[in-house]
Amino acid sequence: YLPFWDRELEVVINTHPQKDHYMGLIEVFKTYEVDSFVATPLDSSSKEYGVLKELVGSKGVRVINPQSGQRLRIGLIYLDILWPSQEFLAANLGKYSESSGGNVLGAFTSKKDPNDFSVVAILRYGEFDALLTGDISPEISDVIAEKLVMSTSRTIDYLKVPHHGSKNGLTQKLLDVSNPEVAVISSRKNNSYGHPHEETLKLLRDKGTKLLRTDEMGDAIVESDGKNVWVKK
């Protein structure tokens, strides 16, 4: 929700190159001036992703290929990158290295599930922490849980539940470590995948986490001033 006169976006993040995550960005880049685009170097063979790459390139947008351990600062907001790791990228992208990768969009292919390349980051604003998880699998979910234990003593206020609430995303380990106050599941009503799955809903119910579902309520709005958190319905 932006005022009509604000046509600049400081940062756009595309977690991974699958259509349900990048298709809307084509219109975003047509409509707004984007300073930085955070995206993995994984490519997609779809013609639509080619359109996005051409648009980003023609506008001269700064592309950032994130790796775990990086911290990006946007004003008073920090993005701590938890995934993907350099080791994961090197093992799963053809001829990839940090020096050869550079900060380019879609330079490498892989036979591995694109979901596992999802950018995972903690957005920090004052005392407010939001964990953004893309479509990570249970295996990566547990890796993120271990990284959280090592990297922060703060609890998570907001969790974007992985993979639209699929059973192949959130694990008990990640939920216990993050212990979020609010969790949001983004999925379309009556979607063909059956998201969110009952297994994930039970995890969140048993934990007592406040759950917001876009398939039930439409837009889920969570606001913070860096200290307090408000949920708007």
Coordinates of C-alpha atoms in Angstrom, one line a residue:
Y1 CA 0.0 0.0 0.0
L2 CA 1.9 3.0 -1.3
P3 CA 0.7 6.6 -1.8
F4 CA 0.1 7.3 -5.4
W5 CA 2.9 9.8 -5.7
D6 CA 5.6 7.3 -4.5
R7 CA 7.0 5.6 -7.6
E8 CA 10.2 4.3 -6.1
L9 CA 10.9 1.0 -4.5
E10 CA 14.2 0.8 -2.6
V11 CA 14.4 -3.1 -2.7
V12 CA 12.5 -5.9 -4.4
I13 CA 13.1 -9.5 -3.4
N14 CA 12.3 -12.4 -5.7
T15 CA 12.9 -15.5 -3.6
H16 CA 13.2 -17.9 -6.6
P17 CA 12.4 -18.0 -10.3
Q18 CA 9.0 -19.8 -10.3
K19 CA 6.0 -18.1 -11.9
D20 CA 3.9 -17.8 -8.7
H21 CA 6.7 -15.7 -7.3
Y22 CA 8.0 -13.6 -10.2
M23 CA 5.1 -13.1 -12.6
G24 CA 3.7 -10.1 -10.7
L25 CA 7.1 -8.5 -10.7
I26 CA 7.0 -7.8 -14.4
E27 CA 4.3 -5.2 -13.8
V28 CA 6.1 -3.9 -10.8
F29 CA 9.2 -3.1 -12.8
K30 CA 7.1 -1.5 -15.5
T31 CA 5.4 0.7 -13.0
Y32 CA 8.0 1.6 -10.4
E33 CA 11.6 2.7 -10.3
V34 CA 13.5 -0.1 -8.4
D35 CA 16.9 0.7 -6.9
S36 CA 18.0 -2.9 -6.0
F37 CA 16.7 -6.3 -7.0
V38 CA 17.6 -9.2 -4.6
A39 CA 17.4 -12.5 -6.5
T40 CA 19.4 -15.8 -6.7
P41 CA 21.5 -16.4 -9.8
L42 CA 19.3 -19.4 -10.7
D43 CA 17.7 -19.1 -14.1
S44 CA 14.3 -20.1 -15.5
S45 CA 13.7 -21.3 -19.1
S46 CA 10.3 -19.7 -19.3
K47 CA 9.7 -16.8 -21.7
E48 CA 8.1 -14.8 -18.9
Y49 CA 11.3 -14.9 -16.9
G50 CA 13.2 -13.8 -20.0
V51 CA 10.8 -10.7 -20.1
L52 CA 11.6 -9.9 -16.5
K53 CA 15.4 -10.3 -17.1
E54 CA 15.3 -8.0 -20.1
L55 CA 13.2 -5.4 -18.2
V56 CA 15.5 -5.4 -15.2
G57 CA 18.6 -5.1 -17.5
S58 CA 17.1 -2.3 -19.6
K59 CA 16.3 -0.2 -16.6
G60 CA 19.8 -0.6 -15.1
V61 CA 18.5 -2.0 -11.8
R62 CA 21.2 -3.1 -9.4
V63 CA 21.0 -6.9 -9.0
I64 CA 22.2 -8.5 -5.7
N65 CA 22.7 -12.3 -5.6
P66 CA 22.4 -12.8 -1.8
Q67 CA 24.3 -15.4 0.2
S68 CA 24.0 -16.4 3.9
G69 CA 26.0 -14.1 6.1
Q70 CA 25.3 -10.9 4.1
R71 CA 23.5 -8.0 5.7
L72 CA 21.8 -5.4 3.5
R73 CA 20.7 -2.0 4.9
I74 CA 17.9 0.1 3.6
G75 CA 17.5 3.2 5.8
L76 CA 16.5 1.9 9.2
I77 CA 15.7 -1.6 7.9
Y78 CA 18.2 -4.4 7.8
L79 CA 18.0 -7.6 5.8
D80 CA 20.1 -10.5 7.3
I81 CA 20.5 -13.2 4.6
L82 CA 20.2 -16.8 6.0
W83 CA 20.0 -18.7 2.7
P84 CA 21.2 -19.8 0.2
S85 CA 24.8 -20.4 1.3
Q86 CA 27.8 -20.1 -0.9
E87 CA 28.5 -23.8 -0.4
F88 CA 25.0 -24.7 -1.6
L89 CA 25.2 -22.5 -4.7
A90 CA 28.6 -23.9 -5.6
A91 CA 27.4 -27.5 -5.2
N92 CA 24.2 -27.0 -7.2
L93 CA 24.8 -24.5 -9.9
G94 CA 26.8 -25.4 -13.0
K95 CA 30.3 -23.8 -13.0
Y96 CA 29.2 -21.4 -10.2
S97 CA 31.7 -19.6 -8.0
E98 CA 31.3 -16.3 -6.1
S99 CA 33.6 -14.6 -8.6
S100 CA 32.0 -16.0 -11.7
G101 CA 28.5 -15.5 -10.4
G102 CA 28.7 -11.8 -10.0
N103 CA 25.4 -9.9 -9.3
V104 CA 23.5 -10.9 -12.4
L105 CA 20.0 -12.2 -12.9
G106 CA 19.5 -15.8 -14.0
A107 CA 23.0 -16.7 -15.0
F108 CA 23.0 -20.4 -14.0
T109 CA 20.9 -23.5 -14.3
S110 CA 20.4 -26.4 -11.9
K111 CA 18.8 -29.8 -11.8
K112 CA 17.8 -29.2 -8.1
D113 CA 14.3 -28.1 -7.0
P114 CA 14.1 -24.3 -7.5
N115 CA 12.3 -24.0 -4.1
D116 CA 15.5 -24.9 -2.3
F117 CA 17.2 -21.8 -3.8
S118 CA 14.7 -19.6 -2.0
V119 CA 16.1 -16.5 -0.5
V120 CA 15.6 -16.6 3.3
A121 CA 16.1 -13.4 5.3
I122 CA 15.3 -11.8 8.6
L123 CA 13.9 -8.3 8.1
R124 CA 14.8 -6.2 11.2
Y125 CA 13.3 -2.9 12.0
G126 CA 14.1 -1.7 15.6
E127 CA 12.9 -4.5 17.8
F128 CA 10.7 -6.0 15.1
D129 CA 12.0 -9.2 13.4
A130 CA 10.3 -10.8 10.4
L131 CA 11.4 -14.2 9.0
L132 CA 10.8 -14.4 5.2
T133 CA 11.1 -18.0 4.0
G134 CA 10.1 -18.4 0.3
D135 CA 9.3 -22.0 -0.6
I136 CA 12.0 -23.8 1.3
S137 CA 11.7 -27.6 1.9
P138 CA 11.7 -29.3 5.3
E139 CA 15.4 -30.0 4.9
I140 CA 16.3 -26.4 4.4
S141 CA 13.8 -25.4 7.0
D142 CA 15.8 -27.3 9.6
V143 CA 19.0 -25.7 8.4
I144 CA 17.5 -22.3 8.9
A145 CA 16.5 -23.3 12.4
E146 CA 20.1 -24.1 13.2
K147 CA 21.3 -20.8 11.7
L148 CA 18.7 -18.9 13.9
V149 CA 20.1 -20.6 17.0
M150 CA 23.6 -19.5 16.1
S151 CA 22.9 -16.0 14.8
T152 CA 20.3 -14.4 17.0
S153 CA 19.0 -14.4 20.6
R154 CA 15.9 -12.5 19.5
T155 CA 12.5 -14.1 18.9
I156 CA 10.7 -13.7 15.6
D157 CA 7.6 -11.4 15.6
Y158 CA 6.4 -12.4 12.1
L159 CA 6.8 -15.6 10.2
K160 CA 6.0 -15.9 6.5
V161 CA 5.1 -19.7 6.6
P162 CA 7.2 -21.5 3.9
H163 CA 5.7 -22.8 0.7
H164 CA 2.1 -21.4 1.1
G165 CA 1.5 -23.6 4.1
S166 CA 2.4 -26.9 2.3
K167 CA 3.4 -29.9 4.5
N168 CA 6.7 -29.8 2.6
G169 CA 7.9 -26.6 4.2
L170 CA 7.6 -25.6 7.9
T171 CA 9.1 -28.0 10.4
Q172 CA 8.5 -28.3 14.1
K173 CA 12.2 -27.4 14.6
L174 CA 11.9 -24.1 12.8
L175 CA 8.7 -23.2 14.5
D176 CA 10.1 -23.9 18.0
V177 CA 13.3 -21.9 17.3
S178 CA 11.6 -18.9 15.7
N179 CA 8.6 -19.0 18.1
P180 CA 6.7 -16.3 16.1
E181 CA 4.0 -14.1 17.5
V182 CA 2.2 -14.0 14.1
A183 CA 2.4 -16.4 11.2
V184 CA 1.0 -15.6 7.7
I185 CA 0.1 -18.2 5.0
S186 CA -0.2 -16.8 1.5
S187 CA -2.4 -19.0 -0.7
R188 CA -5.3 -18.6 -3.0
K189 CA -8.7 -19.7 -2.0
N190 CA -9.6 -23.1 -3.3
N191 CA -6.2 -23.5 -5.0
S192 CA -5.5 -26.7 -6.8
Y193 CA -2.6 -27.7 -4.5
G194 CA -4.8 -27.9 -1.4
H195 CA -2.7 -25.3 0.4
P196 CA -2.5 -24.8 3.3
H197 CA -2.1 -28.5 4.4
E198 CA -3.6 -29.7 7.7
E199 CA -0.2 -30.9 8.9
T200 CA 1.1 -27.4 8.9
L201 CA -2.0 -25.9 10.4
K202 CA -1.8 -28.3 13.3
L203 CA 1.8 -27.3 14.0
L204 CA 0.7 -23.7 14.2
R205 CA -2.4 -24.4 16.3
D206 CA -0.5 -26.6 18.8
K207 CA 2.1 -23.8 19.1
G208 CA -0.6 -21.3 19.8
T209 CA 0.7 -18.9 17.1
K210 CA -1.7 -16.3 15.8
L211 CA -2.3 -17.3 12.2
L212 CA -3.4 -15.2 9.3
R213 CA -4.5 -16.8 6.0
T214 CA -4.9 -14.9 2.8
D215 CA -7.3 -17.6 1.5
E216 CA -9.6 -16.8 4.3
M217 CA -9.1 -13.0 4.9
G218 CA -7.6 -11.6 1.8
D219 CA -4.7 -9.2 2.4
A220 CA -3.0 -9.8 5.7
I221 CA -1.5 -6.5 7.0
V222 CA 1.0 -6.5 9.8
E223 CA 2.5 -3.2 10.9
S224 CA 5.2 -2.2 13.3
D225 CA 6.9 1.0 14.5
G226 CA 10.0 -0.9 15.4
K227 CA 8.6 -1.8 18.9
N228 CA 4.9 -2.6 18.8
V229 CA 3.2 -4.9 16.3
W230 CA -0.4 -4.4 14.9
V231 CA -2.4 -6.8 12.9
K232 CA -5.0 -5.2 10.6
K233 CA -7.9 -7.1 9.1

